[in-house]
mmCIF file of C-alpha atoms in Angstrom:
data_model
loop_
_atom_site.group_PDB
_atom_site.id
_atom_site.type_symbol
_atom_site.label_atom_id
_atom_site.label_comp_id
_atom_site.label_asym_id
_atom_site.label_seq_id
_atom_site.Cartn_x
_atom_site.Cartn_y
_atom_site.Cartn_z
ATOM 1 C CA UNK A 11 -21.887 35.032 50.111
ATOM 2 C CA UNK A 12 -20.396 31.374 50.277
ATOM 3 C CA UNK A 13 -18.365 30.425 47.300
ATOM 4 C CA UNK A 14 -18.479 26.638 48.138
ATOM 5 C CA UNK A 15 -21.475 24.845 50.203
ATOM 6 C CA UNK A 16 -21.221 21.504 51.187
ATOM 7 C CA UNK A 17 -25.072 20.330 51.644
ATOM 8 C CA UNK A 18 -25.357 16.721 53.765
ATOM 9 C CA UNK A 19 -22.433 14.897 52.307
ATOM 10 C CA UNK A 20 -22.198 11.561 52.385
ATOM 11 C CA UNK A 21 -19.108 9.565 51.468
ATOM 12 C CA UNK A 22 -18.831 5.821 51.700
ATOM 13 C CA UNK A 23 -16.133 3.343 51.159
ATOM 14 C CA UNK A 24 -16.856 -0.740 50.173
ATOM 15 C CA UNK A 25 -15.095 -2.904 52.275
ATOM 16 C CA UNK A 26 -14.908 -6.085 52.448
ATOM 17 C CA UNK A 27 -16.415 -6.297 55.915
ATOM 18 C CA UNK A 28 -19.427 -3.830 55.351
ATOM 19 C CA UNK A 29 -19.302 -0.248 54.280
ATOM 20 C CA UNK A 30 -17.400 2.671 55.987
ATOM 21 C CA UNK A 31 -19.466 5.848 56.341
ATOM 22 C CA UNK A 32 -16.395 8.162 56.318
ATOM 23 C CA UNK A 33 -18.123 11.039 56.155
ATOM 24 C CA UNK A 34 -22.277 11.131 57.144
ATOM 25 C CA UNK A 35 -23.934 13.838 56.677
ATOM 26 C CA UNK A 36 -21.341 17.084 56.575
ATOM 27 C CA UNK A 37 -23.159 20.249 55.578
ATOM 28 C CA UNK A 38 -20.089 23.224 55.429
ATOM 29 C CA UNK A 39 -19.849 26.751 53.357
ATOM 30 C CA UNK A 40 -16.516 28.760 52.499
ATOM 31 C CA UNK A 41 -17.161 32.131 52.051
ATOM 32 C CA UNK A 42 -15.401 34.105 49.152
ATOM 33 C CA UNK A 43 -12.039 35.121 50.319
ATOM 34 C CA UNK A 44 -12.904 33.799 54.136
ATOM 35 C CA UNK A 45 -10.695 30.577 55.531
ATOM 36 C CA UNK A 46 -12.736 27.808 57.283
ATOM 37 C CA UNK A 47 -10.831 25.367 59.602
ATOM 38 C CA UNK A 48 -11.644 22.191 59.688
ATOM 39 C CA UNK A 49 -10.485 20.253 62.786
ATOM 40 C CA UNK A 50 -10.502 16.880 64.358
ATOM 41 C CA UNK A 51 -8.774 14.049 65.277
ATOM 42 C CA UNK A 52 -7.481 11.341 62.732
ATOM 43 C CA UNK A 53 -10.043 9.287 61.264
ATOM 44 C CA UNK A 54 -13.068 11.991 61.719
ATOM 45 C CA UNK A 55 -13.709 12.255 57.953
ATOM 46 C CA UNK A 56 -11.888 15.832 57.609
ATOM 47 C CA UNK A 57 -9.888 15.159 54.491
ATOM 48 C CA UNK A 58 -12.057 13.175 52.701
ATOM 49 C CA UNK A 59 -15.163 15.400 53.079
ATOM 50 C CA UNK A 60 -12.867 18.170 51.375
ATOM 51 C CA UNK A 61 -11.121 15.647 48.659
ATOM 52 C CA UNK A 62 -15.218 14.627 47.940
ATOM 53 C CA UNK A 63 -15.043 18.151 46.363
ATOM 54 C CA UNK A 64 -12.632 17.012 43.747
ATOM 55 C CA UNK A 65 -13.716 13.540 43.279
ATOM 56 C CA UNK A 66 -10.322 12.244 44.443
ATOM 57 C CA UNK A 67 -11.862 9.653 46.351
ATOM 58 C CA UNK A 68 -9.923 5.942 46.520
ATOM 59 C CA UNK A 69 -11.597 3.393 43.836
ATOM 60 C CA UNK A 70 -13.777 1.509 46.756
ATOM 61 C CA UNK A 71 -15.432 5.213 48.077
ATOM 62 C CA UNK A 72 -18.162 7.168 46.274
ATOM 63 C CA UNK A 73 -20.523 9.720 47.073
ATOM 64 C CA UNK A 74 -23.748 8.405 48.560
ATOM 65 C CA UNK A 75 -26.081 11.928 48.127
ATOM 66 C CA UNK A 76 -25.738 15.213 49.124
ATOM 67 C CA UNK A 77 -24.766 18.400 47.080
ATOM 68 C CA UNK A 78 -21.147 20.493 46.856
ATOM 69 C CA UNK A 79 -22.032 23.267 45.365
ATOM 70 C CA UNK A 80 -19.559 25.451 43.703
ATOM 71 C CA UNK A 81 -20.109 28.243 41.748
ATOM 72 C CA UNK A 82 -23.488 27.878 41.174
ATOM 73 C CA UNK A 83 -22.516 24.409 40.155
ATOM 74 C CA UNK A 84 -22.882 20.564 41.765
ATOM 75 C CA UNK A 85 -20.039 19.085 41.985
ATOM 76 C CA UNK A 86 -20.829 15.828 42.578
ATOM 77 C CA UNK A 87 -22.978 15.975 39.279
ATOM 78 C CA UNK A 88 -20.130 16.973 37.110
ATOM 79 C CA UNK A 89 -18.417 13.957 34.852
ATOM 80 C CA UNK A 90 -14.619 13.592 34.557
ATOM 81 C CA UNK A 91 -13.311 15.759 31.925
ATOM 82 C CA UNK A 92 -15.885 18.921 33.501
ATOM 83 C CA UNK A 93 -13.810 17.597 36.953
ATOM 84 C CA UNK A 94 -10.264 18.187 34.987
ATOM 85 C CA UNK A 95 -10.943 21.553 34.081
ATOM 86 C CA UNK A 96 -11.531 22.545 37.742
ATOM 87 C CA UNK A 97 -8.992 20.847 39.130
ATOM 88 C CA UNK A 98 -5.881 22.849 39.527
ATOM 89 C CA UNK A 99 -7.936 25.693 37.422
ATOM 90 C CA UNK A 100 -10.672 26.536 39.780
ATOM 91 C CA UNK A 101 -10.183 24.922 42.926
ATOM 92 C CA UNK A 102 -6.631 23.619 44.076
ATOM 93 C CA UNK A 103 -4.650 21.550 46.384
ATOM 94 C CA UNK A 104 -1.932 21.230 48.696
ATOM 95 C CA UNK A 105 -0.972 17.993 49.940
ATOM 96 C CA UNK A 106 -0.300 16.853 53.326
ATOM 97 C CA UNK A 107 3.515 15.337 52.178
ATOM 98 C CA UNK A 108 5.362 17.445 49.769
ATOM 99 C CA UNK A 109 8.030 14.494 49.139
ATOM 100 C CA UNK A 110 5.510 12.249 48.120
ATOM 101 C CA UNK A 111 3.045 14.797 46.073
ATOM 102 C CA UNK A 112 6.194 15.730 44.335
ATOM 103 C CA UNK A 113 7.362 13.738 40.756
ATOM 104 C CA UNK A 114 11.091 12.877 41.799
ATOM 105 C CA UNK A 115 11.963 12.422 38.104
ATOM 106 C CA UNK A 116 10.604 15.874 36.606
ATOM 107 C CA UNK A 117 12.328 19.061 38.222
ATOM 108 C CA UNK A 118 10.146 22.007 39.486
ATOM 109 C CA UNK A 119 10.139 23.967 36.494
ATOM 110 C CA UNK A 120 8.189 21.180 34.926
ATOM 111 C CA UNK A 121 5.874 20.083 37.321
ATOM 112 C CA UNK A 122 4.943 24.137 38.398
ATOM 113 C CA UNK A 123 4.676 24.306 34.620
ATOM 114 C CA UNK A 124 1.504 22.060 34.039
ATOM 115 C CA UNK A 125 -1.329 24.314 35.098
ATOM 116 C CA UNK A 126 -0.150 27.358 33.311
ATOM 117 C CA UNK A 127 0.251 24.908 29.846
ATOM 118 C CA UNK A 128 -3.071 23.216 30.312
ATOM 119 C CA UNK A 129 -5.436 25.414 31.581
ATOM 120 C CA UNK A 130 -4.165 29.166 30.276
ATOM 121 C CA UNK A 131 -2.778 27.647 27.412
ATOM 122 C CA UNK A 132 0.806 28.492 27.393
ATOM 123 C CA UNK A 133 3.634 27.630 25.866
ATOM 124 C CA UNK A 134 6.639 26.045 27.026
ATOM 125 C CA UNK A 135 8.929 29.291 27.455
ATOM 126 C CA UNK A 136 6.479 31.632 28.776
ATOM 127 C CA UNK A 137 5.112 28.923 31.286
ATOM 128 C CA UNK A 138 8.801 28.526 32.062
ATOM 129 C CA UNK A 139 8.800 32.767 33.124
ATOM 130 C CA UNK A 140 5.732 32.175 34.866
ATOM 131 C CA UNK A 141 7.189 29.696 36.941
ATOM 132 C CA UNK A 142 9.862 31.942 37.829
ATOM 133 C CA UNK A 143 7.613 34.084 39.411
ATOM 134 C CA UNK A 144 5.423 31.875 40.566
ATOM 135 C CA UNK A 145 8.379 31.204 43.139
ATOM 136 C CA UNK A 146 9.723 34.556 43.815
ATOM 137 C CA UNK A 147 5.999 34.859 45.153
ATOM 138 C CA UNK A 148 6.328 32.516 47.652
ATOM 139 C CA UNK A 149 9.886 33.661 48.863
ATOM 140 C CA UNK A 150 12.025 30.920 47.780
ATOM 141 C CA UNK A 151 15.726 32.628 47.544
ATOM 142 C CA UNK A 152 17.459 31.950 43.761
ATOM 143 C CA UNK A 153 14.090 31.244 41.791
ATOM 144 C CA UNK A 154 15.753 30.331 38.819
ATOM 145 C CA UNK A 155 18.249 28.004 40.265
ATOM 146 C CA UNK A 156 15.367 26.322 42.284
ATOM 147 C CA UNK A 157 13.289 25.828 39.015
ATOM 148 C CA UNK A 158 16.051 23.705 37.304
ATOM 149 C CA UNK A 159 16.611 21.678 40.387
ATOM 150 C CA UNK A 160 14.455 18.389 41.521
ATOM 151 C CA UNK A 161 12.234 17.512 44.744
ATOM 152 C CA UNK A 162 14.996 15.644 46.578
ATOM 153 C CA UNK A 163 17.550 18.600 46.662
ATOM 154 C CA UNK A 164 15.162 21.188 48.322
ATOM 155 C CA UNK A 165 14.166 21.368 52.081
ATOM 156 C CA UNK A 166 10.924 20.161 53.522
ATOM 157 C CA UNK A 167 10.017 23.751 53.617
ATOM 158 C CA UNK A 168 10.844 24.651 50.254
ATOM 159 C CA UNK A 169 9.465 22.067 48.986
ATOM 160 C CA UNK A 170 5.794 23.156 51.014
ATOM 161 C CA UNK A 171 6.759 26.518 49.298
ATOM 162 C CA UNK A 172 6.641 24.598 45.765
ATOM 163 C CA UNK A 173 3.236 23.255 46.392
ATOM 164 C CA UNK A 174 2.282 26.203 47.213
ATOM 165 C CA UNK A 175 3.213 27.483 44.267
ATOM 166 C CA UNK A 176 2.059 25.325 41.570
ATOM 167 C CA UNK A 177 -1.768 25.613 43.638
ATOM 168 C CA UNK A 178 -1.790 29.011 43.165
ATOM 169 C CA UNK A 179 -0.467 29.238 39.827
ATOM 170 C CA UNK A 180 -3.856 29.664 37.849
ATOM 171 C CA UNK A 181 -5.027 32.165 40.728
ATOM 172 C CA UNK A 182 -8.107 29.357 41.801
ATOM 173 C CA UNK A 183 -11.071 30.325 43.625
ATOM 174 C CA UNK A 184 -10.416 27.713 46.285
ATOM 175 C CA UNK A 185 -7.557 26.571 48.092
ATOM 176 C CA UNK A 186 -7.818 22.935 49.999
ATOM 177 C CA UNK A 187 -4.721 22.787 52.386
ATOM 178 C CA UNK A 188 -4.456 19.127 53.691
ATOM 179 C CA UNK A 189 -2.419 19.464 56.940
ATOM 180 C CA UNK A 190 0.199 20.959 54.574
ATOM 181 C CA UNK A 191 2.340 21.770 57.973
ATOM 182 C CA UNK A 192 2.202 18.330 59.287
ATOM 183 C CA UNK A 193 5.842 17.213 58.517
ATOM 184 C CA UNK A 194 7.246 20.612 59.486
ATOM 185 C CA UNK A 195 9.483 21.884 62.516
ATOM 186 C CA UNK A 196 7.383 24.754 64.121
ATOM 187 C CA UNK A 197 9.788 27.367 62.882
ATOM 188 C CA UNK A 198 8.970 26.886 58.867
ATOM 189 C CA UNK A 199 5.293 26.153 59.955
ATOM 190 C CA UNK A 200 4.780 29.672 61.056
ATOM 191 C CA UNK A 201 6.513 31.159 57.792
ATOM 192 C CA UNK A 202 4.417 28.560 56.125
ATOM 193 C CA UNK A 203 1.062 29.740 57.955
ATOM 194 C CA UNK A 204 2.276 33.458 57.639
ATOM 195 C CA UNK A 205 2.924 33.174 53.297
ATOM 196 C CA UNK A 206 -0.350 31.549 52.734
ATOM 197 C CA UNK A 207 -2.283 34.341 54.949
ATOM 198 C CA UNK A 208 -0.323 36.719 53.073
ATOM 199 C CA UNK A 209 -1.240 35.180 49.279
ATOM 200 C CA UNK A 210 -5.239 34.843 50.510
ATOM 201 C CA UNK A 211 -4.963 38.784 51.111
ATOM 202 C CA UNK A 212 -3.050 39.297 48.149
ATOM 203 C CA UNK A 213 -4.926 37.220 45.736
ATOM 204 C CA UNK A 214 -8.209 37.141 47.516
ATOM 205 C CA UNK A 215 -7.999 32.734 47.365
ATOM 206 C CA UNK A 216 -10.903 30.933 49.966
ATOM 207 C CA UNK A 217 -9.321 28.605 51.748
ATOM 208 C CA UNK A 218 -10.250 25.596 53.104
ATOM 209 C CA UNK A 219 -7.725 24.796 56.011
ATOM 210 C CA UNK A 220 -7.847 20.963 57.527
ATOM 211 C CA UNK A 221 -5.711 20.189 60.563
ATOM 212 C CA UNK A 222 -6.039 18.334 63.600
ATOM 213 C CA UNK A 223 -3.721 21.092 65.226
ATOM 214 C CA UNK A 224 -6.134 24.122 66.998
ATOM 215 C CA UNK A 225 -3.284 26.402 67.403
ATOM 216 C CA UNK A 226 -2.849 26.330 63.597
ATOM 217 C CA UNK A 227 -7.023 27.309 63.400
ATOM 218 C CA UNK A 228 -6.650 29.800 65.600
ATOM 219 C CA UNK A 229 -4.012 31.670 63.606
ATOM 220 C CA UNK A 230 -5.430 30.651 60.038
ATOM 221 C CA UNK A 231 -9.196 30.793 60.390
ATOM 222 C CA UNK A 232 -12.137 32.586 60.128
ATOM 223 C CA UNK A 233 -14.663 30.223 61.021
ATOM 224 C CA UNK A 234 -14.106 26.404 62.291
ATOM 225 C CA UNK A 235 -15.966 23.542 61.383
ATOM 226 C CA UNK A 236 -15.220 20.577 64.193
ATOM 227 C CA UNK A 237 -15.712 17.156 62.800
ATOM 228 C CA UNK A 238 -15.739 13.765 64.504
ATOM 229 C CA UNK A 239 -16.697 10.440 63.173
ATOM 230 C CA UNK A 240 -17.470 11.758 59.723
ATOM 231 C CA UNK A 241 -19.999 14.859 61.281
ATOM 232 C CA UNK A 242 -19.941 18.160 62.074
ATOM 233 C CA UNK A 243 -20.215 18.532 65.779
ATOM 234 C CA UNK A 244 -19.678 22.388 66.162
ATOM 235 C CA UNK A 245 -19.628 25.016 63.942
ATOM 236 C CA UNK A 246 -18.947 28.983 64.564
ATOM 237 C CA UNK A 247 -16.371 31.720 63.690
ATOM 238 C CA UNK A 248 -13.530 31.571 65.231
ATOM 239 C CA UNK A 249 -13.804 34.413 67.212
ATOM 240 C CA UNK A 250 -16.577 33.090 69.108
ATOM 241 C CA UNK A 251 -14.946 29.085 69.140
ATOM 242 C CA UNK A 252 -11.812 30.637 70.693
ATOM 243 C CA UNK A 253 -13.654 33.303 73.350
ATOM 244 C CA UNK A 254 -12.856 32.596 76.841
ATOM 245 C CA UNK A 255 -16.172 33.537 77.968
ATOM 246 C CA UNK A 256 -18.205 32.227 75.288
ATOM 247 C CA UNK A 257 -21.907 29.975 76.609
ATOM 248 C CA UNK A 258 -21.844 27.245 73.970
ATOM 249 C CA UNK A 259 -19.535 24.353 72.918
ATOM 250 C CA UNK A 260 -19.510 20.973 72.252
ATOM 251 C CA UNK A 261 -17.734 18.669 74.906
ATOM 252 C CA UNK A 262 -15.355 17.272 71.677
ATOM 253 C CA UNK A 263 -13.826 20.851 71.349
ATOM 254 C CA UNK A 264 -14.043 22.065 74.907
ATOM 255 C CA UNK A 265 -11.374 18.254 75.406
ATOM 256 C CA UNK A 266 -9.334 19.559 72.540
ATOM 257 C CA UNK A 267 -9.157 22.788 74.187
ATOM 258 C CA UNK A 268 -8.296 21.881 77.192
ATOM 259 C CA UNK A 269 -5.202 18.803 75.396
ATOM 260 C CA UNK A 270 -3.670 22.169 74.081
ATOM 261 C CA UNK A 271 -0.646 23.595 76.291
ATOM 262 C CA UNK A 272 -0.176 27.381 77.514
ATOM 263 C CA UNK A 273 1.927 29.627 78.513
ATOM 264 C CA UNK A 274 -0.286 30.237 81.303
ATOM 265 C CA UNK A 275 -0.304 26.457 82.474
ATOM 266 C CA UNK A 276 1.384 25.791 85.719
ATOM 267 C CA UNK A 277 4.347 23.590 85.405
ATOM 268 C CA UNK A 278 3.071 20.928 87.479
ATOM 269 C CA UNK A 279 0.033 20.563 86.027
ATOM 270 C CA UNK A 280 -0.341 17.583 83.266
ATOM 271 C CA UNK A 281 -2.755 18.711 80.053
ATOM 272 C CA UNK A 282 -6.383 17.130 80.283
ATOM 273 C CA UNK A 283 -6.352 14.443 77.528
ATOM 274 C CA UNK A 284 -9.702 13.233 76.206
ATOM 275 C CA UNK A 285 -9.964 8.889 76.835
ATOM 276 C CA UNK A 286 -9.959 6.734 74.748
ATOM 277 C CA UNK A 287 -9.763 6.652 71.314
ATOM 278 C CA UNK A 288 -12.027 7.553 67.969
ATOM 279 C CA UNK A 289 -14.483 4.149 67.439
ATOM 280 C CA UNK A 290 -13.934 2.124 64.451
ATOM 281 C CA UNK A 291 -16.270 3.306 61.349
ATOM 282 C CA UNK A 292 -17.344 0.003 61.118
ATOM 283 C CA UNK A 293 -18.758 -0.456 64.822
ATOM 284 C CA UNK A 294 -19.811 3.233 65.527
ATOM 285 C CA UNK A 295 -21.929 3.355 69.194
ATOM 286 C CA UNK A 296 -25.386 3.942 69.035
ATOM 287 C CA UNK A 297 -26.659 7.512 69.721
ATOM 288 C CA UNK A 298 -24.229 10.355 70.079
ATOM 289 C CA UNK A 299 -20.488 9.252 68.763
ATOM 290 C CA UNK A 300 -19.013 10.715 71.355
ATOM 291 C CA UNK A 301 -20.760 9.781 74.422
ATOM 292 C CA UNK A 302 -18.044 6.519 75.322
ATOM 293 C CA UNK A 303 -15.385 9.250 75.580
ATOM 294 C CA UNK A 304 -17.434 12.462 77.404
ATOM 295 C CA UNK A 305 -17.015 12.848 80.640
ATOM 296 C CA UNK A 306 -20.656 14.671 80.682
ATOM 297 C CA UNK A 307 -22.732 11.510 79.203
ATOM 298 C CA UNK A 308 -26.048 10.649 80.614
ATOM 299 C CA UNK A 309 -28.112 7.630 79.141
ATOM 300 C CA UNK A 310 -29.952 9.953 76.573
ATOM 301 C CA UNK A 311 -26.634 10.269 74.892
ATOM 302 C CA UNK A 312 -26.344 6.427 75.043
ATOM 303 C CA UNK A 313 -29.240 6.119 73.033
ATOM 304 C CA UNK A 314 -30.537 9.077 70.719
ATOM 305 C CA UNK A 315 -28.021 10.579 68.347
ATOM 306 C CA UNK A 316 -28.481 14.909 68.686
ATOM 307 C CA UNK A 317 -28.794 16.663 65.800
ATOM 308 C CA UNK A 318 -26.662 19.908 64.955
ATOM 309 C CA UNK A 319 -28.833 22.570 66.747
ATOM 310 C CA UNK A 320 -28.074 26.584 66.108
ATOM 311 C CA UNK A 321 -27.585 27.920 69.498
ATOM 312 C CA UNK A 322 -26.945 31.098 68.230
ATOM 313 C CA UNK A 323 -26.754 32.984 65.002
ATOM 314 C CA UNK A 324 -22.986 32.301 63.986
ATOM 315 C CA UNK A 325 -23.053 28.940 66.306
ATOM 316 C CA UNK A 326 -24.202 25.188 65.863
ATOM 317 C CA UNK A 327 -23.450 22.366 68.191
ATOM 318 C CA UNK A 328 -24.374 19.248 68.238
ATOM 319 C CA UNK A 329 -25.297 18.039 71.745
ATOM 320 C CA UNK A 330 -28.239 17.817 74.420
ATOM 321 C CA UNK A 331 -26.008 19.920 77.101
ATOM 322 C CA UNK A 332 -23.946 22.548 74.740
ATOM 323 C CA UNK A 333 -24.702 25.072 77.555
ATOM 324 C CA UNK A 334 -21.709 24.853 79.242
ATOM 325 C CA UNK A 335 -22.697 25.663 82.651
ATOM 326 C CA UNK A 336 -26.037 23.048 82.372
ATOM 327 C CA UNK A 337 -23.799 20.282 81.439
ATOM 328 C CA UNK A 338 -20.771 20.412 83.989
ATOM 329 C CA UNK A 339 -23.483 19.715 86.879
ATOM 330 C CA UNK A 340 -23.862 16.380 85.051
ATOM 331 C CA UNK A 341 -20.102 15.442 84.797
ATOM 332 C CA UNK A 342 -19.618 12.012 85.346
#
């Protein structure tokens, strides 16, 4: 049963040259205690689709229509102070950049100590315990030496390890993790990856995993939404995105499959990189986004935009040719 569904979301920005449909038209669900990926390239409306849950949108962006439902609950229909008492409580965060999510001035004790005091209710020395623990949970060595001590004399790593901490210190329902490897070496990213799998199992969290990196997905998630220019162009588990032998995908994923290096890649052979680059919001192409960068375009996909068809029962893509084998006779 999904915990969170996300029901044609659309999130605008005011600029001053016109108005930036960031994200248009996402529908997504996160299943309790499931992770869903959600992938794409920079600009393709992954973040703030998942910070539209929140309402920690910048001043100029608002939600157009469309329902998050939560709970039972709306989201989007819920005032300020209702937002406060989810935030951190039911659903939290981690950030992309620990340095600058951080307070510099406050040391971790403090700062790990804010949840616990405003929304269990504790006081100062048993918040102070709590915290403590809080970061023996997530393996940091010396947890009481590490509490006294501020952002700037911890590692990059530890300091992912402290975010990680303070989200999960109320036990939410939902976990939002905003390329929260990004600015890591690959060595911490995989004890990273390997603690949060670890806490979702212990604590049973949902997570809601955004990256541009598939490798990542592939270790992390149950089920992948792909977006591009603020839509979801394929979704499906996993376990049928990732299957060598699997009938459907989109042509977005199948080039950010094939920009991925493996082990099994000849030396001399140079990665397949998709051309060209994601289209300004502002001056999107007409019919499917995509179609100035697929190598399988035809003039339908010049002019009519596809809608996200189910191709099978765990599987929607949105494209005239998902069928792999139908389209690559029409490779341009």
């Amino acid at each position: 049963m999904p915990l969170l569904e996300m029901k044609d979301l659309h999130t605008f920005f005011h600029t001053k040259r016109g108005i930036v449909k960031a994200v248009n038209g996402v529908s997504y669900s996160v299943d309790a205690g499931k992770t869903l990926g959600v992938v794409g390239e920079s600009g393709s409306g992954k973040s703030v689709s998942a910070m539209s849950m929140l309402q920690l949108i910048d001043g100029n962006g608002y939600i157009d229509s469309g329902e998050i439902i939560f709970n039972g609950r709306d989201l989007t229909k819920l005032s300020r102070q209702e937002m406060y008492k989810i935030r951190g409580n039911d659903i939290s965060v981690i950030f992309q950049e620990p340095m600058t999510s951080l307070n510099p001035v406050f040391t971790i004790e403090r700062q790990i100590s804010e949840p616990f005091m405003n929304h269990q209710g504790m006081k100062k020395e048993q918040a102070a315990r709590e915290v403590v623990k809080m970061l023996a949970d997530v393996k940091i060595p010396n947890p009481e030496v590490v509490a006294k001590q501020y952002p700037h004399q911890l590692s990059g790593g530890m300091r992912q390890r402290v975010m990680i901490a303070m989200a999960l210190a109320c036990k939410p329902k939902l976990l939002i993790a905003d390329e929260p490897t990004t600015a890591l070496d690959v060595t911490i990213q995989a004890q990273i990856l390997n603690l949060m799998n670890e806490l979702k199992r212990e604590h049973g969290t949902s997570i809601l995993f955004v990256t541009h990196d598939l490798g990542v997905i592939n270790q992390m998630a149950d089920d992948v939404a792909v977006m591009y220019c603020g839509q979801v162009v394929e979704l499906a588990p996993a376990t049928v995105l990732f299957a060598p032998d699997c009938a459907y995908s989109h042509p977005y994923t199948e080039g950010l499959m094939f920009s991925v290096p493996r082990l099994d890649t000849p030396a001399n052979k140079r990665l397949e990189a998709i051309p060209g680059a994601v289209p300004h919001p502002l001056d999107l192409p007409k019919g499917c986004k995509f179609a100035p960068r697929c190598k399988y375009a035809t003039e339908r996909c010049q002019t009519e935009e596809p809608e996200l068809l189910t191709m099978s029962e765990r599987q929607q893509v949105r494209c005239f040719y998902p069928l792999k084998e139908e389209r690559h006779g029409k490779k341009r």
